[in-house]
């Protein structure tokens, strides 16, 4: 497993990625600090458009005017549940914001697509059944999701997530999904493990 302590390495490693280049340009030429353009995507309202196993959820879970919508948050927690165990968990709101930021940025750049959720919350029992899953996986804390965006390569998606996340980003050679979480900041490219 290759693991890098800083997200810059991943940005450099996929310099051919147009989306990452766009984001880097935005960071460099935006009206203020790099955080400004990211924050601007979350400033007024926070929406998510998710797909999972044929189900679809479109939600506005936060607005500047009303704050968090409890019902929509609960809908999201249900959508991101451990389907194998039938358990719902209080998902980390920062994870929702990470997903929202990535999706909003893609939409702003002409790629309005749902995020496909392969896995999100996992009980410890479910996590143990996942080949290669870390015992202390952020999934068991409701802080991680394995995601796919149609038309966006895993490398591009990982690059985007590393810009918006304050946690971990990983992708797996030969697999289509990207792991994102709000745990410790780290990036990895895994050529063997199937999940985290
Ligand atoms: Zn994962």
XYZ file of N, CA and C and ligand atoms in Angstrom:
589
model
N 0.850 -1.192 0.000
C 0.000 0.000 0.000
C 0.883 1.237 0.000
N 0.541 2.175 -0.863
C 1.250 3.446 -0.887
C 0.410 4.482 -0.157
N 0.993 5.112 0.817
C 0.226 6.108 1.571
C 1.014 7.397 1.653
N 0.317 8.494 1.416
C 0.989 9.781 1.425
C 0.387 10.632 2.517
N 1.216 11.346 3.255
C 0.694 12.134 4.362
C 0.003 13.409 3.924
N 0.231 13.836 2.748
C -0.355 15.107 2.311
C -1.063 14.921 0.993
N -2.154 15.697 0.807
C -2.960 15.518 -0.384
C -2.269 16.065 -1.621
N -1.294 16.916 -1.453
C -0.626 17.512 -2.605
C -0.046 16.444 -3.516
N 0.423 15.357 -2.912
C 1.053 14.322 -3.720
C 0.077 13.751 -4.729
N -1.153 13.558 -4.311
C -2.141 12.993 -5.222
C -2.468 13.988 -6.328
N -2.549 15.246 -5.969
C -2.833 16.255 -6.982
C -1.738 16.248 -8.030
N -0.508 16.109 -7.587
C 0.593 16.075 -8.526
C 0.553 14.809 -9.352
N 0.101 13.713 -8.733
C 0.143 12.431 -9.427
C -0.902 12.350 -10.529
N -1.911 13.212 -10.487
C -2.917 13.156 -11.551
C -3.020 14.528 -12.205
N -1.888 15.064 -12.544
C -1.859 16.381 -13.143
C -2.547 16.441 -14.489
N -2.770 15.270 -15.108
C -3.451 15.251 -16.399
C -4.959 15.344 -16.233
N -5.396 15.317 -14.981
C -6.837 15.307 -14.742
C -7.419 16.697 -14.940
N -8.312 16.807 -15.887
C -8.864 18.125 -16.210
C -9.615 18.721 -15.031
N -10.387 17.881 -14.337
C -11.169 18.402 -13.223
C -10.269 18.902 -12.118
N -9.219 18.135 -11.824
C -8.297 18.572 -10.791
C -7.612 19.859 -11.212
N -7.285 19.928 -12.499
C -6.659 21.151 -12.996
C -7.603 22.333 -12.832
N -8.874 22.106 -13.130
C -9.859 23.170 -12.950
C -9.903 23.612 -11.499
N -9.940 22.641 -10.634
C -10.025 22.963 -9.216
C -8.776 23.686 -8.745
N -7.626 23.219 -9.228
C -6.378 23.864 -8.834
C -6.345 25.295 -9.353
N -6.835 25.471 -10.596
C -6.902 26.823 -11.145
C -7.807 27.702 -10.295
N -8.945 27.124 -9.903
C -9.878 27.893 -9.095
C -9.235 28.300 -7.778
N -8.470 27.370 -7.219
C -7.817 27.686 -5.951
C -6.784 28.785 -6.124
N -6.124 28.753 -7.292
C -5.048 29.705 -7.509
C -5.561 31.078 -7.920
N -6.689 31.092 -8.633
C -7.137 32.360 -9.212
C -8.432 32.861 -8.602
N -8.939 32.170 -7.591
C -10.188 32.585 -6.974
C -10.036 33.930 -6.305
N -11.157 34.389 -5.765
C -11.171 35.733 -5.217
C -10.444 35.829 -3.885
N -10.147 34.706 -3.277
C -9.487 34.766 -1.989
C -8.642 33.543 -1.756
N -8.573 33.120 -0.522
C -7.788 31.954 -0.176
C -8.419 30.724 -0.813
N -7.641 29.622 -0.953
C -8.182 28.422 -1.575
C -9.453 27.925 -0.902
N -9.575 28.139 0.394
C -10.770 27.671 1.085
C -12.021 28.448 0.667
N -11.851 29.634 0.157
C -13.007 30.462 -0.145
C -13.925 29.848 -1.190
N -13.345 29.360 -2.291
C -14.180 28.810 -3.357
C -14.810 27.503 -2.908
N -14.133 26.753 -2.056
C -14.759 25.528 -1.539
C -15.932 25.890 -0.640
N -15.692 26.835 0.258
C -16.755 27.233 1.179
C -17.944 27.820 0.439
N -17.668 28.497 -0.685
C -18.761 29.139 -1.419
C -19.755 28.116 -1.945
N -19.279 26.912 -2.217
C -20.169 25.871 -2.733
C -21.124 25.358 -1.665
N -20.800 25.606 -0.407
C -21.622 25.101 0.706
C -22.322 26.228 1.443
N -22.167 27.439 0.981
C -22.556 28.604 1.786
C -24.064 28.777 1.921
N -24.805 28.642 0.809
C -26.235 28.974 0.831
C -27.123 27.771 1.126
N -26.834 26.688 0.458
C -27.599 25.469 0.707
C -26.735 24.260 0.371
N -27.096 23.156 0.970
C -26.323 21.934 0.771
C -27.272 20.833 0.320
N -26.998 20.344 -0.888
C -27.865 19.349 -1.508
C -27.063 18.100 -1.819
N -27.759 16.986 -1.867
C -27.135 15.746 -2.316
C -28.099 15.006 -3.227
N -27.523 14.407 -4.252
C -28.258 13.570 -5.202
C -27.509 12.246 -5.229
N -28.132 11.242 -4.618
C -27.456 9.962 -4.414
C -28.234 8.825 -5.067
N -27.485 7.820 -5.488
C -28.056 6.569 -5.989
C -27.468 5.421 -5.193
N -28.330 4.422 -4.948
C -27.807 3.227 -4.289
C -28.726 2.044 -4.602
N -28.190 1.065 -5.257
C -28.949 -0.160 -5.544
C -30.313 0.140 -6.147
N -30.344 1.052 -7.097
C -31.601 1.358 -7.772
C -32.462 2.384 -7.058
N -32.107 2.752 -5.828
C -32.839 3.801 -5.114
C -32.181 5.148 -5.379
N -32.979 6.191 -5.326
C -32.475 7.541 -5.558
C -32.932 8.454 -4.429
N -32.047 9.320 -4.007
C -32.400 10.317 -2.994
C -31.880 11.673 -3.445
N -32.781 12.636 -3.529
C -32.374 14.025 -3.793
C -32.852 14.833 -2.606
N -31.930 15.520 -1.973
C -32.280 16.193 -0.730
C -31.513 17.490 -0.551
N -32.168 18.442 0.057
C -31.496 19.642 0.558
C -31.489 19.501 2.073
N -30.328 19.158 2.616
C -30.278 18.802 4.040
C -29.879 19.981 4.926
N -29.473 21.090 4.304
C -29.068 22.261 5.083
C -29.293 23.508 4.245
N -29.770 24.565 4.872
C -29.817 25.878 4.221
C -29.284 26.910 5.206
N -28.756 27.979 4.660
C -28.223 29.036 5.523
C -29.326 29.640 6.385
N -30.527 29.644 5.838
C -31.643 30.261 6.535
C -32.169 29.395 7.677
N -32.263 28.097 7.427
C -32.920 27.224 8.405
C -31.983 26.235 9.080
N -30.734 26.153 8.621
C -29.803 25.192 9.210
C -30.120 23.774 8.771
N -29.703 22.807 9.599
C -29.917 21.410 9.246
C -31.392 21.052 9.298
N -31.822 20.359 8.277
C -33.180 19.833 8.253
C -33.125 18.426 8.851
N -33.718 18.280 9.995
C -33.592 17.018 10.727
C -34.183 15.850 9.938
N -35.315 16.078 9.311
C -35.941 14.994 8.557
C -35.072 14.561 7.384
N -34.509 15.534 6.683
C -33.655 15.197 5.544
C -32.375 14.516 6.013
N -31.860 14.961 7.158
C -30.680 14.300 7.714
C -30.993 12.844 8.043
N -32.149 12.603 8.618
C -32.526 11.225 8.944
C -32.717 10.397 7.674
N -33.263 11.028 6.628
C -33.371 10.331 5.343
C -31.999 9.910 4.834
N -31.045 10.822 4.970
C -29.684 10.503 4.526
C -29.082 9.376 5.363
N -29.295 9.424 6.661
C -28.772 8.354 7.515
C -29.384 7.011 7.122
N -30.657 7.023 6.777
C -31.311 5.790 6.322
C -30.706 5.326 5.002
N -30.505 6.246 4.099
C -29.970 5.906 2.777
C -28.555 5.331 2.895
N -27.806 5.835 3.861
C -26.399 5.438 4.011
C -26.218 4.328 5.045
N -27.307 3.673 5.405
C -27.282 2.643 6.449
C -26.480 1.413 6.021
N -26.237 0.554 6.991
C -25.684 -0.772 6.711
C -26.848 -1.639 6.226
N -26.931 -1.846 4.943
C -28.065 -2.582 4.386
C -27.985 -4.063 4.729
N -26.782 -4.558 4.873
C -26.617 -5.977 5.196
C -27.152 -6.275 6.602
N -26.825 -5.400 7.538
C -27.234 -5.614 8.930
C -28.579 -4.971 9.241
N -29.041 -4.095 8.352
C -30.282 -3.385 8.626
C -30.145 -2.408 9.781
N -28.996 -1.745 9.858
C -28.744 -0.802 10.958
C -28.503 0.602 10.423
N -29.104 1.570 11.116
C -28.938 2.985 10.758
C -28.017 3.626 11.783
N -27.236 4.602 11.334
C -26.263 5.242 12.211
C -26.314 6.749 11.982
N -25.957 7.507 12.986
C -25.891 8.968 12.848
C -24.640 9.327 12.052
N -24.822 9.583 10.772
C -23.682 9.832 9.891
C -23.038 11.179 10.210
N -21.733 11.215 10.021
C -20.964 12.434 10.251
C -21.412 13.519 9.261
N -21.802 14.647 9.776
C -22.262 15.723 8.896
C -21.138 16.248 8.005
N -19.907 16.139 8.470
C -18.796 16.571 7.616
C -18.664 15.677 6.381
N -19.037 14.409 6.527
C -19.012 13.522 5.366
C -20.060 13.972 4.343
N -21.223 14.358 4.832
C -22.260 14.863 3.926
C -21.752 16.102 3.198
N -21.092 16.980 3.929
C -20.578 18.202 3.312
C -19.481 17.897 2.293
N -18.668 16.901 2.590
C -17.624 16.503 1.629
C -18.278 16.049 0.324
N -19.264 15.169 0.437
C -19.950 14.670 -0.758
C -20.648 15.807 -1.492
N -21.282 16.686 -0.717
C -21.979 17.829 -1.298
C -21.013 18.729 -2.054
N -19.866 18.985 -1.479
C -18.886 19.859 -2.117
C -18.394 19.289 -3.438
N -18.097 18.003 -3.433
C -17.640 17.353 -4.667
C -18.723 17.423 -5.731
N -19.943 17.105 -5.334
C -21.034 17.093 -6.308
C -21.337 18.500 -6.835
N -21.310 19.471 -5.944
C -21.579 20.844 -6.364
C -20.508 21.337 -7.333
N -19.279 20.992 -7.056
C -18.199 21.418 -7.947
C -18.318 20.766 -9.317
N -18.619 19.468 -9.325
C -18.805 18.780 -10.596
C -19.964 19.412 -11.366
N -21.054 19.707 -10.660
C -22.211 20.319 -11.315
C -21.882 21.680 -11.885
N -21.120 22.443 -11.144
C -20.760 23.783 -11.606
C -19.895 23.714 -12.856
N -19.216 22.591 -13.043
C -18.344 22.432 -14.200
C -18.958 21.521 -15.262
N -20.285 21.495 -15.298
C -20.979 20.823 -16.388
C -21.134 19.334 -16.236
N -20.909 18.816 -15.048
C -21.038 17.370 -14.862
C -21.987 17.100 -13.699
N -23.227 17.505 -13.862
C -24.247 17.274 -12.833
C -24.690 15.826 -12.883
N -24.198 15.047 -11.952
C -24.504 13.616 -11.928
C -24.726 13.182 -10.481
N -25.507 12.122 -10.299
C -25.644 11.599 -8.934
C -24.363 10.901 -8.495
N -24.183 10.864 -7.202
C -23.102 10.061 -6.615
C -23.682 8.693 -6.278
N -23.042 7.669 -6.802
C -23.473 6.300 -6.482
C -22.767 5.845 -5.206
N -23.582 5.400 -4.261
C -23.034 4.916 -2.992
C -22.876 3.400 -3.062
N -21.660 2.924 -2.961
C -21.443 1.477 -2.891
C -21.525 0.981 -1.458
N -21.046 1.788 -0.523
C -21.031 1.399 0.882
C -20.864 2.660 1.716
N -21.498 2.681 2.881
C -21.308 3.841 3.764
C -21.155 3.302 5.193
N -22.172 3.485 6.038
C -22.043 2.949 7.393
C -21.957 1.419 7.354
N -21.108 0.873 8.205
C -21.026 -0.572 8.383
C -20.936 -0.878 9.873
N -21.686 -1.872 10.313
C -21.463 -2.380 11.664
C -20.102 -3.075 11.691
N -19.595 -3.294 12.879
C -18.312 -4.004 12.982
C -18.432 -5.399 12.391
N -19.594 -6.025 12.610
C -19.795 -7.385 12.086
C -19.760 -7.381 10.565
N -20.434 -6.415 9.962
C -20.414 -6.323 8.494
C -19.016 -6.004 8.011
N -18.351 -5.092 8.718
C -17.015 -4.690 8.290
C -16.052 -5.878 8.264
N -16.256 -6.797 9.227
C -15.374 -7.964 9.271
C -15.571 -8.878 8.066
N -16.712 -8.768 7.408
C -16.956 -9.625 6.245
C -16.385 -9.034 4.961
N -15.908 -7.784 5.024
C -15.372 -7.118 3.836
C -13.903 -7.467 3.696
N -13.567 -8.102 2.611
C -12.187 -8.502 2.387
C -11.264 -7.285 2.382
N -10.249 -7.336 3.235
C -9.263 -6.264 3.243
C -9.673 -5.040 4.026
N -10.881 -5.019 4.593
C -11.323 -3.821 5.321
C -10.499 -3.648 6.591
N -10.146 -2.414 6.875
C -9.394 -2.124 8.089
C -10.280 -2.373 9.306
N -9.703 -2.913 10.377
C -10.503 -3.187 11.576
C -11.036 -1.899 12.188
N -10.270 -0.840 12.052
C -10.700 0.462 12.588
C -11.251 1.358 11.480
N -11.876 0.736 10.491
C -12.399 1.487 9.342
C -13.293 2.641 9.782
N -13.179 3.727 9.073
C -14.048 4.878 9.347
C -15.513 4.571 9.013
N -15.731 3.520 8.246
C -17.109 3.132 7.933
C -17.888 2.782 9.204
N -17.238 2.181 10.173
C -17.958 1.756 11.384
C -18.288 2.954 12.281
N -17.714 4.106 11.976
C -17.987 5.329 12.732
C -18.927 6.266 11.973
N -19.410 5.805 10.831
C -20.304 6.653 10.036
C -19.589 7.819 9.388
N -18.311 7.661 9.158
C -17.504 8.756 8.619
C -16.944 8.461 7.238
N -17.429 7.416 6.567
C -16.821 7.029 5.292
C -17.877 6.570 4.305
N -17.539 6.725 3.035
C -18.380 6.198 1.960
C -17.477 5.755 0.816
N -17.901 4.706 0.149
C -17.251 4.276 -1.081
C -18.158 4.718 -2.215
N -17.615 5.533 -3.116
C -18.483 6.228 -4.079
C -17.998 6.084 -5.515
N -18.939 6.262 -6.418
C -18.677 6.278 -7.853
C -19.478 7.439 -8.431
N -18.897 8.163 -9.363
C -19.658 9.146 -10.144
C -19.530 8.754 -11.606
N -20.641 8.394 -12.258
C -20.580 7.989 -13.662
C -19.885 9.048 -14.520
N -18.936 8.586 -15.311
C -18.232 9.494 -16.201
C -17.029 10.170 -15.586
N -16.786 9.908 -14.311
C -15.620 10.487 -13.639
C -14.734 9.334 -13.163
N -13.507 9.297 -13.634
C -12.625 8.192 -13.284
C -12.305 8.221 -11.792
N -11.975 7.061 -11.219
C -11.609 7.039 -9.800
C -10.462 7.992 -9.463
N -9.510 8.117 -10.370
C -8.378 9.010 -10.094
C -8.861 10.458 -10.028
N -9.723 10.828 -10.955
C -10.257 12.189 -10.945
C -11.103 12.423 -9.703
N -11.923 11.445 -9.378
C -12.798 11.594 -8.222
C -11.996 11.678 -6.928
N -10.957 10.882 -6.826
C -10.102 10.940 -5.645
C -9.434 12.302 -5.538
N -9.032 12.847 -6.675
C -8.425 14.174 -6.663
C -9.392 15.227 -6.161
N -10.640 15.138 -6.620
C -11.646 16.084 -6.167
C -11.922 15.932 -4.683
N -12.075 14.683 -4.256
C -12.391 14.438 -2.849
C -11.272 14.926 -1.941
N -10.043 14.797 -2.407
C -8.922 15.236 -1.573
C -8.914 16.747 -1.419
N -9.511 17.443 -2.373
C -9.606 18.898 -2.263
C -10.666 19.312 -1.253
N -11.754 18.532 -1.200
C -12.870 18.912 -0.345
C -12.799 18.269 1.026
N -12.159 17.136 1.120
C -12.150 16.414 2.379
C -11.104 16.932 3.338
N -11.369 16.721 4.586
C -10.353 16.998 5.595
C -9.926 15.678 6.218
N -10.162 14.592 5.507
C -9.877 13.277 6.036
C -9.126 12.435 5.039
N -9.593 11.225 4.848
C -8.873 10.290 4.005
C -9.508 10.129 2.643
N -8.659 9.827 1.672
C -9.111 9.529 0.324
C -8.297 8.348 -0.167
N -8.974 7.337 -0.678
C -8.234 6.195 -1.186
C -8.894 5.626 -2.407
N -8.079 5.115 -3.305
C -8.670 4.362 -4.404
C -7.835 3.141 -4.668
N -8.440 2.255 -5.412
C -7.941 0.893 -5.502
C -7.777 0.533 -6.959
N -6.575 0.210 -7.307
C -6.275 -0.084 -8.705
C -7.155 -1.242 -9.193
N -7.832 -1.026 -10.297
C -8.699 -2.055 -10.854
C -10.111 -2.021 -10.319
N -10.380 -1.145 -9.345
C -11.732 -1.016 -8.799
C -12.301 0.339 -9.209
N -13.589 0.423 -9.288
C -14.216 1.627 -9.822
C -14.533 2.681 -8.769
N -14.541 2.286 -7.494
C -14.990 3.230 -6.477
C -13.823 3.957 -5.823
N -14.172 5.043 -5.149
C -13.207 5.791 -4.340
C -13.717 5.797 -2.903
N -12.820 5.582 -1.970
C -13.164 5.679 -0.554
C -12.888 7.104 -0.084
N -13.882 7.710 0.560
C -13.671 9.026 1.170
C -14.100 8.945 2.626
N -13.384 9.643 3.492
C -13.789 9.668 4.896
C -13.343 10.958 5.554
N -13.819 11.157 6.779
C -13.498 12.378 7.520
C -12.614 12.066 8.716
N -11.866 10.983 8.626
C -10.911 10.650 9.681
C -9.631 11.436 9.513
N -8.533 10.849 9.942
C -7.235 11.517 9.833
C -6.906 11.764 8.359
N -6.250 12.877 8.122
C -5.925 13.237 6.742
C -4.861 12.300 6.179
N -5.209 11.641 5.106
C -4.262 10.731 4.471
C -4.786 10.380 3.084
N -3.895 9.926 2.252
C -4.247 9.524 0.896
C -3.530 8.221 0.611
N -4.214 7.307 -0.015
C -3.518 6.090 -0.392
C -4.000 5.577 -1.735
N -3.115 4.869 -2.368
C -3.426 4.173 -3.617
C -3.113 2.718 -3.362
N -4.122 1.894 -3.413
C -3.973 0.508 -2.998
C -4.099 -0.411 -4.200
N -3.110 -1.243 -4.358
C -3.120 -2.142 -5.504
C -3.576 -3.545 -5.128
N -3.851 -3.774 -3.846
C -4.226 -5.126 -3.432
C -5.540 -5.159 -2.686
N -5.685 -4.242 -1.708
C -6.862 -4.319 -0.862
C -8.112 -3.941 -1.640
N -9.205 -4.513 -1.262
C -10.450 -4.290 -1.987
C -11.342 -3.261 -1.335
N -11.087 -2.942 -0.103
C -11.971 -1.991 0.590
C -11.251 -1.463 1.810
N -11.841 -0.407 2.404
C -11.262 0.154 3.617
C -12.365 0.674 4.504
Zn -14.308 2.548 2.116
